[in-house]
Amino acid sequence: MEIMQEGGGIGFTVEQTKLASDKDLLVSLVARLKRMLCAGTTYVECKTGYGLEWQQELRLLKLLEQARSRVPIGISVTYLAAHAIPK
């Protein structure tokens, strides 16, 4: 709660994700996946739920699919609902 009160936490992540362009999110995700692959990771779990609304959630799922086609690493997508309540 302290983190949220100071402007951080899930609410901050949700807002920043919503404001970021698809290109910026994809570039960031692909870079992270490539670093994981170089470190020997072969399979990762990507949790969704940060969209809070179905349009945003669909956007994030599409970006995960694009990342799958760019990096030869296994990606398990898990829906983690109720991160926060939309404003």
PDB file of N, CA and C in Angstrom:
ATOM      1  N   MET A   1       0.818  -1.190   0.000  1.00  0.00           N
ATOM      2  CA  MET A   1       0.000   0.000   0.000  1.00  0.00           C
ATOM      3  C   MET A   1       0.863   1.256   0.000  1.00  0.00           C
ATOM      4  N   GLU A   2       1.992   1.187   0.710  1.00  0.00           N
ATOM      5  CA  GLU A   2       2.886   2.354   0.742  1.00  0.00           C
ATOM      6  C   GLU A   2       3.405   2.686  -0.648  1.00  0.00           C
ATOM      7  N   ILE A   3       3.753   1.652  -1.400  1.00  0.00           N
ATOM      8  CA  ILE A   3       4.268   1.862  -2.759  1.00  0.00           C
ATOM      9  C   ILE A   3       3.196   2.533  -3.614  1.00  0.00           C
ATOM     10  N   MET A   4       1.955   2.047  -3.512  1.00  0.00           N
ATOM     11  CA  MET A   4       0.868   2.641  -4.286  1.00  0.00           C
ATOM     12  C   MET A   4       0.622   4.090  -3.877  1.00  0.00           C
ATOM     13  N   GLN A   5       0.677   4.368  -2.597  1.00  0.00           N
ATOM     14  CA  GLN A   5       0.448   5.721  -2.105  1.00  0.00           C
ATOM     15  C   GLN A   5       1.537   6.683  -2.584  1.00  0.00           C
ATOM     16  N   GLU A   6       2.718   6.146  -2.853  1.00  0.00           N
ATOM     17  CA  GLU A   6       3.822   6.969  -3.346  1.00  0.00           C
ATOM     18  C   GLU A   6       3.829   7.075  -4.866  1.00  0.00           C
ATOM     19  N   GLY A   7       2.798   6.495  -5.516  1.00  0.00           N
ATOM     20  CA  GLY A   7       2.676   6.611  -6.970  1.00  0.00           C
ATOM     21  C   GLY A   7       3.238   5.448  -7.751  1.00  0.00           C
ATOM     22  N   GLY A   8       3.699   4.421  -7.075  1.00  0.00           N
ATOM     23  CA  GLY A   8       4.269   3.257  -7.760  1.00  0.00           C
ATOM     24  C   GLY A   8       3.313   2.079  -7.745  1.00  0.00           C
ATOM     25  N   GLY A   9       3.854   0.910  -7.919  1.00  0.00           N
ATOM     26  CA  GLY A   9       3.059  -0.302  -7.837  1.00  0.00           C
ATOM     27  C   GLY A   9       2.301  -0.628  -9.114  1.00  0.00           C
ATOM     28  N   ILE A  10       1.292  -1.447  -8.961  1.00  0.00           N
ATOM     29  CA  ILE A  10       0.539  -1.956 -10.095  1.00  0.00           C
ATOM     30  C   ILE A  10      -0.142  -0.843 -10.878  1.00  0.00           C
ATOM     31  N   GLY A  11      -0.744   0.107 -10.174  1.00  0.00           N
ATOM     32  CA  GLY A  11      -1.409   1.218 -10.850  1.00  0.00           C
ATOM     33  C   GLY A  11      -0.465   1.985 -11.750  1.00  0.00           C
ATOM     34  N   PHE A  12       0.754   2.199 -11.277  1.00  0.00           N
ATOM     35  CA  PHE A  12       1.768   2.892 -12.074  1.00  0.00           C
ATOM     36  C   PHE A  12       2.120   2.071 -13.312  1.00  0.00           C
ATOM     37  N   THR A  13       2.337   0.777 -13.120  1.00  0.00           N
ATOM     38  CA  THR A  13       2.683  -0.099 -14.239  1.00  0.00           C
ATOM     39  C   THR A  13       1.561  -0.137 -15.272  1.00  0.00           C
ATOM     40  N   VAL A  14       0.330  -0.243 -14.811  1.00  0.00           N
ATOM     41  CA  VAL A  14      -0.822  -0.263 -15.715  1.00  0.00           C
ATOM     42  C   VAL A  14      -0.865   1.018 -16.533  1.00  0.00           C
ATOM     43  N   GLU A  15      -0.714   2.158 -15.884  1.00  0.00           N
ATOM     44  CA  GLU A  15      -0.794   3.449 -16.576  1.00  0.00           C
ATOM     45  C   GLU A  15       0.346   3.619 -17.577  1.00  0.00           C
ATOM     46  N   GLN A  16       1.566   3.266 -17.180  1.00  0.00           N
ATOM     47  CA  GLN A  16       2.721   3.406 -18.072  1.00  0.00           C
ATOM     48  C   GLN A  16       2.612   2.468 -19.273  1.00  0.00           C
ATOM     49  N   THR A  17       2.084   1.276 -19.041  1.00  0.00           N
ATOM     50  CA  THR A  17       1.884   0.317 -20.133  1.00  0.00           C
ATOM     51  C   THR A  17       0.858   0.854 -21.120  1.00  0.00           C
ATOM     52  N   LYS A  18      -0.200   1.434 -20.599  1.00  0.00           N
ATOM     53  CA  LYS A  18      -1.255   1.988 -21.452  1.00  0.00           C
ATOM     54  C   LYS A  18      -0.728   3.152 -22.290  1.00  0.00           C
ATOM     55  N   LEU A  19       0.154   3.966 -21.717  1.00  0.00           N
ATOM     56  CA  LEU A  19       0.690   5.135 -22.413  1.00  0.00           C
ATOM     57  C   LEU A  19       1.772   4.787 -23.440  1.00  0.00           C
ATOM     58  N   ALA A  20       2.450   3.670 -23.245  1.00  0.00           N
ATOM     59  CA  ALA A  20       3.550   3.288 -24.127  1.00  0.00           C
ATOM     60  C   ALA A  20       3.028   2.862 -25.492  1.00  0.00           C
ATOM     61  N   SER A  21       3.822   3.116 -26.506  1.00  0.00           N
ATOM     62  CA  SER A  21       3.450   2.679 -27.853  1.00  0.00           C
ATOM     63  C   SER A  21       3.651   1.170 -27.972  1.00  0.00           C
ATOM     64  N   ASP A  22       2.955   0.569 -28.926  1.00  0.00           N
ATOM     65  CA  ASP A  22       3.140  -0.858 -29.190  1.00  0.00           C
ATOM     66  C   ASP A  22       4.593  -1.146 -29.526  1.00  0.00           C
ATOM     67  N   LYS A  23       5.189  -0.282 -30.336  1.00  0.00           N
ATOM     68  CA  LYS A  23       6.579  -0.476 -30.745  1.00  0.00           C
ATOM     69  C   LYS A  23       7.510  -0.478 -29.533  1.00  0.00           C
ATOM     70  N   ASP A  24       7.333   0.487 -28.635  1.00  0.00           N
ATOM     71  CA  ASP A  24       8.192   0.557 -27.450  1.00  0.00           C
ATOM     72  C   ASP A  24       8.034  -0.672 -26.560  1.00  0.00           C
ATOM     73  N   LEU A  25       6.796  -1.111 -26.373  1.00  0.00           N
ATOM     74  CA  LEU A  25       6.572  -2.302 -25.554  1.00  0.00           C
ATOM     75  C   LEU A  25       7.192  -3.536 -26.186  1.00  0.00           C
ATOM     76  N   LEU A  26       7.037  -3.678 -27.496  1.00  0.00           N
ATOM     77  CA  LEU A  26       7.581  -4.841 -28.188  1.00  0.00           C
ATOM     78  C   LEU A  26       9.107  -4.839 -28.160  1.00  0.00           C
ATOM     79  N   VAL A  27       9.712  -3.702 -28.411  1.00  0.00           N
ATOM     80  CA  VAL A  27      11.181  -3.598 -28.382  1.00  0.00           C
ATOM     81  C   VAL A  27      11.701  -3.972 -26.995  1.00  0.00           C
ATOM     82  N   SER A  28      11.064  -3.466 -25.964  1.00  0.00           N
ATOM     83  CA  SER A  28      11.475  -3.767 -24.594  1.00  0.00           C
ATOM     84  C   SER A  28      11.315  -5.249 -24.273  1.00  0.00           C
ATOM     85  N   LEU A  29      10.183  -5.823 -24.650  1.00  0.00           N
ATOM     86  CA  LEU A  29       9.938  -7.238 -24.387  1.00  0.00           C
ATOM     87  C   LEU A  29      10.924  -8.126 -25.131  1.00  0.00           C
ATOM     88  N   VAL A  30      11.136  -7.859 -26.397  1.00  0.00           N
ATOM     89  CA  VAL A  30      12.067  -8.666 -27.195  1.00  0.00           C
ATOM     90  C   VAL A  30      13.476  -8.584 -26.614  1.00  0.00           C
ATOM     91  N   ALA A  31      13.899  -7.402 -26.199  1.00  0.00           N
ATOM     92  CA  ALA A  31      15.237  -7.249 -25.606  1.00  0.00           C
ATOM     93  C   ALA A  31      15.361  -8.079 -24.330  1.00  0.00           C
ATOM     94  N   ARG A  32      14.332  -8.063 -23.509  1.00  0.00           N
ATOM     95  CA  ARG A  32      14.370  -8.847 -22.265  1.00  0.00           C
ATOM     96  C   ARG A  32      14.385 -10.340 -22.558  1.00  0.00           C
ATOM     97  N   LEU A  33      13.578 -10.765 -23.506  1.00  0.00           N
ATOM     98  CA  LEU A  33      13.550 -12.186 -23.854  1.00  0.00           C
ATOM     99  C   LEU A  33      14.895 -12.645 -24.415  1.00  0.00           C
ATOM    100  N   LYS A  34      15.533 -11.802 -25.215  1.00  0.00           N
ATOM    101  CA  LYS A  34      16.847 -12.156 -25.767  1.00  0.00           C
ATOM    102  C   LYS A  34      17.896 -12.262 -24.669  1.00  0.00           C
ATOM    103  N   ARG A  35      17.834 -11.370 -23.670  1.00  0.00           N
ATOM    104  CA  ARG A  35      18.771 -11.459 -22.541  1.00  0.00           C
ATOM    105  C   ARG A  35      18.552 -12.760 -21.780  1.00  0.00           C
ATOM    106  N   MET A  36      17.286 -13.132 -21.575  1.00  0.00           N
ATOM    107  CA  MET A  36      16.979 -14.384 -20.884  1.00  0.00           C
ATOM    108  C   MET A  36      17.505 -15.578 -21.666  1.00  0.00           C
ATOM    109  N   LEU A  37      17.312 -15.550 -22.988  1.00  0.00           N
ATOM    110  CA  LEU A  37      17.780 -16.636 -23.841  1.00  0.00           C
ATOM    111  C   LEU A  37      19.294 -16.764 -23.765  1.00  0.00           C
ATOM    112  N   CYS A  38      19.990 -15.636 -23.787  1.00  0.00           N
ATOM    113  CA  CYS A  38      21.460 -15.653 -23.686  1.00  0.00           C
ATOM    114  C   CYS A  38      21.931 -16.200 -22.340  1.00  0.00           C
ATOM    115  N   ALA A  39      21.115 -16.050 -21.325  1.00  0.00           N
ATOM    116  CA  ALA A  39      21.464 -16.556 -19.991  1.00  0.00           C
ATOM    117  C   ALA A  39      21.101 -18.033 -19.826  1.00  0.00           C
ATOM    118  N   GLY A  40      20.501 -18.624 -20.869  1.00  0.00           N
ATOM    119  CA  GLY A  40      20.196 -20.042 -20.816  1.00  0.00           C
ATOM    120  C   GLY A  40      18.734 -20.380 -20.567  1.00  0.00           C
ATOM    121  N   THR A  41      17.899 -19.381 -20.425  1.00  0.00           N
ATOM    122  CA  THR A  41      16.473 -19.631 -20.220  1.00  0.00           C
ATOM    123  C   THR A  41      15.855 -20.074 -21.536  1.00  0.00           C
ATOM    124  N   THR A  42      15.056 -21.111 -21.491  1.00  0.00           N
ATOM    125  CA  THR A  42      14.428 -21.609 -22.716  1.00  0.00           C
ATOM    126  C   THR A  42      12.909 -21.461 -22.698  1.00  0.00           C
ATOM    127  N   TYR A  43      12.344 -21.163 -21.528  1.00  0.00           N
ATOM    128  CA  TYR A  43      10.894 -21.054 -21.407  1.00  0.00           C
ATOM    129  C   TYR A  43      10.567 -20.031 -20.326  1.00  0.00           C
ATOM    130  N   VAL A  44       9.651 -19.122 -20.613  1.00  0.00           N
ATOM    131  CA  VAL A  44       9.261 -18.092 -19.651  1.00  0.00           C
ATOM    132  C   VAL A  44       7.745 -18.026 -19.524  1.00  0.00           C
ATOM    133  N   GLU A  45       7.287 -17.495 -18.418  1.00  0.00           N
ATOM    134  CA  GLU A  45       5.869 -17.237 -18.221  1.00  0.00           C
ATOM    135  C   GLU A  45       5.645 -15.733 -18.273  1.00  0.00           C
ATOM    136  N   CYS A  46       4.736 -15.314 -19.110  1.00  0.00           N
ATOM    137  CA  CYS A  46       4.367 -13.902 -19.204  1.00  0.00           C
ATOM    138  C   CYS A  46       2.948 -13.775 -18.690  1.00  0.00           C
ATOM    139  N   LYS A  47       2.780 -13.004 -17.625  1.00  0.00           N
ATOM    140  CA  LYS A  47       1.454 -12.823 -17.039  1.00  0.00           C
ATOM    141  C   LYS A  47       0.780 -11.609 -17.648  1.00  0.00           C
ATOM    142  N   THR A  48      -0.473 -11.768 -17.988  1.00  0.00           N
ATOM    143  CA  THR A  48      -1.259 -10.652 -18.479  1.00  0.00           C
ATOM    144  C   THR A  48      -2.188 -10.204 -17.356  1.00  0.00           C
ATOM    145  N   GLY A  49      -3.007  -9.233 -17.654  1.00  0.00           N
ATOM    146  CA  GLY A  49      -3.925  -8.725 -16.653  1.00  0.00           C
ATOM    147  C   GLY A  49      -3.685  -7.258 -16.366  1.00  0.00           C
ATOM    148  N   TYR A  50      -2.582  -6.733 -16.875  1.00  0.00           N
ATOM    149  CA  TYR A  50      -2.259  -5.328 -16.640  1.00  0.00           C
ATOM    150  C   TYR A  50      -3.067  -4.380 -17.517  1.00  0.00           C
ATOM    151  N   GLY A  51      -3.790  -4.920 -18.470  1.00  0.00           N
ATOM    152  CA  GLY A  51      -4.627  -4.079 -19.322  1.00  0.00           C
ATOM    153  C   GLY A  51      -5.872  -3.592 -18.607  1.00  0.00           C
ATOM    154  N   LEU A  52      -6.373  -4.393 -17.681  1.00  0.00           N
ATOM    155  CA  LEU A  52      -7.569  -4.126 -16.879  1.00  0.00           C
ATOM    156  C   LEU A  52      -8.862  -4.029 -17.681  1.00  0.00           C
ATOM    157  N   GLU A  53      -8.777  -3.673 -18.929  1.00  0.00           N
ATOM    158  CA  GLU A  53      -9.949  -3.625 -19.804  1.00  0.00           C
ATOM    159  C   GLU A  53      -9.649  -4.509 -21.002  1.00  0.00           C
ATOM    160  N   TRP A  54     -10.691  -5.089 -21.594  1.00  0.00           N
ATOM    161  CA  TRP A  54     -10.459  -6.112 -22.612  1.00  0.00           C
ATOM    162  C   TRP A  54      -9.706  -5.587 -23.821  1.00  0.00           C
ATOM    163  N   GLN A  55      -9.928  -4.319 -24.211  1.00  0.00           N
ATOM    164  CA  GLN A  55      -9.219  -3.784 -25.382  1.00  0.00           C
ATOM    165  C   GLN A  55      -7.711  -3.717 -25.123  1.00  0.00           C
ATOM    166  N   GLN A  56      -7.347  -3.271 -23.941  1.00  0.00           N
ATOM    167  CA  GLN A  56      -5.931  -3.194 -23.587  1.00  0.00           C
ATOM    168  C   GLN A  56      -5.332  -4.585 -23.419  1.00  0.00           C
ATOM    169  N   GLU A  57      -6.107  -5.489 -22.846  1.00  0.00           N
ATOM    170  CA  GLU A  57      -5.623  -6.854 -22.653  1.00  0.00           C
ATOM    171  C   GLU A  57      -5.363  -7.525 -24.003  1.00  0.00           C
ATOM    172  N   LEU A  58      -6.265  -7.329 -24.950  1.00  0.00           N
ATOM    173  CA  LEU A  58      -6.091  -7.875 -26.292  1.00  0.00           C
ATOM    174  C   LEU A  58      -4.844  -7.294 -26.944  1.00  0.00           C
ATOM    175  N   ARG A  59      -4.628  -6.019 -26.763  1.00  0.00           N
ATOM    176  CA  ARG A  59      -3.418  -5.364 -27.283  1.00  0.00           C
ATOM    177  C   ARG A  59      -2.155  -6.051 -26.754  1.00  0.00           C
ATOM    178  N   LEU A  60      -2.116  -6.305 -25.455  1.00  0.00           N
ATOM    179  CA  LEU A  60      -0.937  -6.922 -24.859  1.00  0.00           C
ATOM    180  C   LEU A  60      -0.754  -8.364 -25.332  1.00  0.00           C
ATOM    181  N   LEU A  61      -1.862  -9.091 -25.499  1.00  0.00           N
ATOM    182  CA  LEU A  61      -1.766 -10.463 -26.006  1.00  0.00           C
ATOM    183  C   LEU A  61      -1.205 -10.484 -27.432  1.00  0.00           C
ATOM    184  N   LYS A  62      -1.613  -9.537 -28.247  1.00  0.00           N
ATOM    185  CA  LYS A  62      -1.082  -9.446 -29.614  1.00  0.00           C
ATOM    186  C   LYS A  62       0.412  -9.153 -29.600  1.00  0.00           C
ATOM    187  N   LEU A  63       0.849  -8.318 -28.685  1.00  0.00           N
ATOM    188  CA  LEU A  63       2.280  -8.021 -28.585  1.00  0.00           C
ATOM    189  C   LEU A  63       3.066  -9.251 -28.142  1.00  0.00           C
ATOM    190  N   LEU A  64       2.499 -10.045 -27.255  1.00  0.00           N
ATOM    191  CA  LEU A  64       3.165 -11.288 -26.849  1.00  0.00           C
ATOM    192  C   LEU A  64       3.298 -12.243 -28.029  1.00  0.00           C
ATOM    193  N   GLU A  65       2.277 -12.305 -28.862  1.00  0.00           N
ATOM    194  CA  GLU A  65       2.350 -13.158 -30.050  1.00  0.00           C
ATOM    195  C   GLU A  65       3.430 -12.662 -31.013  1.00  0.00           C
ATOM    196  N   GLN A  66       3.552 -11.364 -31.159  1.00  0.00           N
ATOM    197  CA  GLN A  66       4.598 -10.814 -32.032  1.00  0.00           C
ATOM    198  C   GLN A  66       5.983 -11.151 -31.477  1.00  0.00           C
ATOM    199  N   ALA A  67       6.139 -11.079 -30.167  1.00  0.00           N
ATOM    200  CA  ALA A  67       7.425 -11.411 -29.546  1.00  0.00           C
ATOM    201  C   ALA A  67       7.763 -12.877 -29.773  1.00  0.00           C
ATOM    202  N   ARG A  68       6.768 -13.739 -29.701  1.00  0.00           N
ATOM    203  CA  ARG A  68       6.979 -15.176 -29.943  1.00  0.00           C
ATOM    204  C   ARG A  68       7.587 -15.431 -31.317  1.00  0.00           C
ATOM    205  N   SER A  69       7.192 -14.634 -32.282  1.00  0.00           N
ATOM    206  CA  SER A  69       7.698 -14.841 -33.638  1.00  0.00           C
ATOM    207  C   SER A  69       9.090 -14.256 -33.844  1.00  0.00           C
ATOM    208  N   ARG A  70       9.569 -13.488 -32.890  1.00  0.00           N
ATOM    209  CA  ARG A  70      10.866 -12.821 -33.037  1.00  0.00           C
ATOM    210  C   ARG A  70      11.994 -13.447 -32.211  1.00  0.00           C
ATOM    211  N   VAL A  71      11.634 -14.180 -31.162  1.00  0.00           N
ATOM    212  CA  VAL A  71      12.640 -14.754 -30.266  1.00  0.00           C
ATOM    213  C   VAL A  71      12.351 -16.239 -30.092  1.00  0.00           C
ATOM    214  N   PRO A  72      13.360 -17.090 -30.320  1.00  0.00           N
ATOM    215  CA  PRO A  72      13.135 -18.537 -30.198  1.00  0.00           C
ATOM    216  C   PRO A  72      13.161 -19.011 -28.740  1.00  0.00           C
ATOM    217  N   ILE A  73      12.198 -18.523 -27.971  1.00  0.00           N
ATOM    218  CA  ILE A  73      12.078 -18.905 -26.564  1.00  0.00           C
ATOM    219  C   ILE A  73      10.620 -19.276 -26.332  1.00  0.00           C
ATOM    220  N   GLY A  74      10.390 -20.295 -25.529  1.00  0.00           N
ATOM    221  CA  GLY A  74       9.018 -20.681 -25.218  1.00  0.00           C
ATOM    222  C   GLY A  74       8.372 -19.653 -24.315  1.00  0.00           C
ATOM    223  N   ILE A  75       7.126 -19.304 -24.610  1.00  0.00           N
ATOM    224  CA  ILE A  75       6.394 -18.330 -23.797  1.00  0.00           C
ATOM    225  C   ILE A  75       5.060 -18.934 -23.395  1.00  0.00           C
ATOM    226  N   SER A  76       4.840 -19.031 -22.095  1.00  0.00           N
ATOM    227  CA  SER A  76       3.559 -19.451 -21.556  1.00  0.00           C
ATOM    228  C   SER A  76       2.835 -18.192 -21.086  1.00  0.00           C
ATOM    229  N   VAL A  77       1.650 -17.956 -21.629  1.00  0.00           N
ATOM    230  CA  VAL A  77       0.881 -16.767 -21.261  1.00  0.00           C
ATOM    231  C   VAL A  77      -0.153 -17.158 -20.216  1.00  0.00           C
ATOM    232  N   THR A  78      -0.124 -16.478 -19.089  1.00  0.00           N
ATOM    233  CA  THR A  78      -1.037 -16.751 -17.992  1.00  0.00           C
ATOM    234  C   THR A  78      -1.822 -15.486 -17.679  1.00  0.00           C
ATOM    235  N   TYR A  79      -3.138 -15.616 -17.621  1.00  0.00           N
ATOM    236  CA  TYR A  79      -3.987 -14.470 -17.278  1.00  0.00           C
ATOM    237  C   TYR A  79      -4.053 -14.337 -15.766  1.00  0.00           C
ATOM    238  N   LEU A  80      -3.589 -13.241 -15.263  1.00  0.00           N
ATOM    239  CA  LEU A  80      -3.609 -12.971 -13.832  1.00  0.00           C
ATOM    240  C   LEU A  80      -4.556 -11.798 -13.604  1.00  0.00           C
ATOM    241  N   ALA A  81      -5.819 -12.124 -13.433  1.00  0.00           N
ATOM    242  CA  ALA A  81      -6.863 -11.097 -13.326  1.00  0.00           C
ATOM    243  C   ALA A  81      -6.783 -10.370 -11.989  1.00  0.00           C
ATOM    244  N   ALA A  82      -7.491  -9.261 -11.959  1.00  0.00           N
ATOM    245  CA  ALA A  82      -7.687  -8.476 -10.735  1.00  0.00           C
ATOM    246  C   ALA A  82      -6.383  -7.926 -10.166  1.00  0.00           C
ATOM    247  N   HIS A  83      -5.490  -7.480 -11.034  1.00  0.00           N
ATOM    248  CA  HIS A  83      -4.299  -6.799 -10.545  1.00  0.00           C
ATOM    249  C   HIS A  83      -4.698  -5.556  -9.763  1.00  0.00           C
ATOM    250  N   ALA A  84      -5.664  -4.866 -10.315  1.00  0.00           N
ATOM    251  CA  ALA A  84      -6.165  -3.641  -9.703  1.00  0.00           C
ATOM    252  C   ALA A  84      -7.545  -3.379 -10.259  1.00  0.00           C
ATOM    253  N   ILE A  85      -8.253  -2.457  -9.641  1.00  0.00           N
ATOM    254  CA  ILE A  85      -9.573  -2.076 -10.130  1.00  0.00           C
ATOM    255  C   ILE A  85      -9.405  -0.873 -11.050  1.00  0.00           C
ATOM    256  N   PRO A  86      -9.960  -0.941 -12.261  1.00  0.00           N
ATOM    257  CA  PRO A  86      -9.831   0.202 -13.174  1.00  0.00           C
ATOM    258  C   PRO A  86     -10.412   1.471 -12.548  1.00  0.00           C
ATOM    259  N   LYS A  87      -9.840   2.618 -12.894  1.00  0.00           N
ATOM    260  CA  LYS A  87     -10.339   3.900 -12.383  1.00  0.00           C
ATOM    261  C   LYS A  87     -11.723   4.179 -12.901  1.00  0.00           C
TER     262      LYS A  87
END
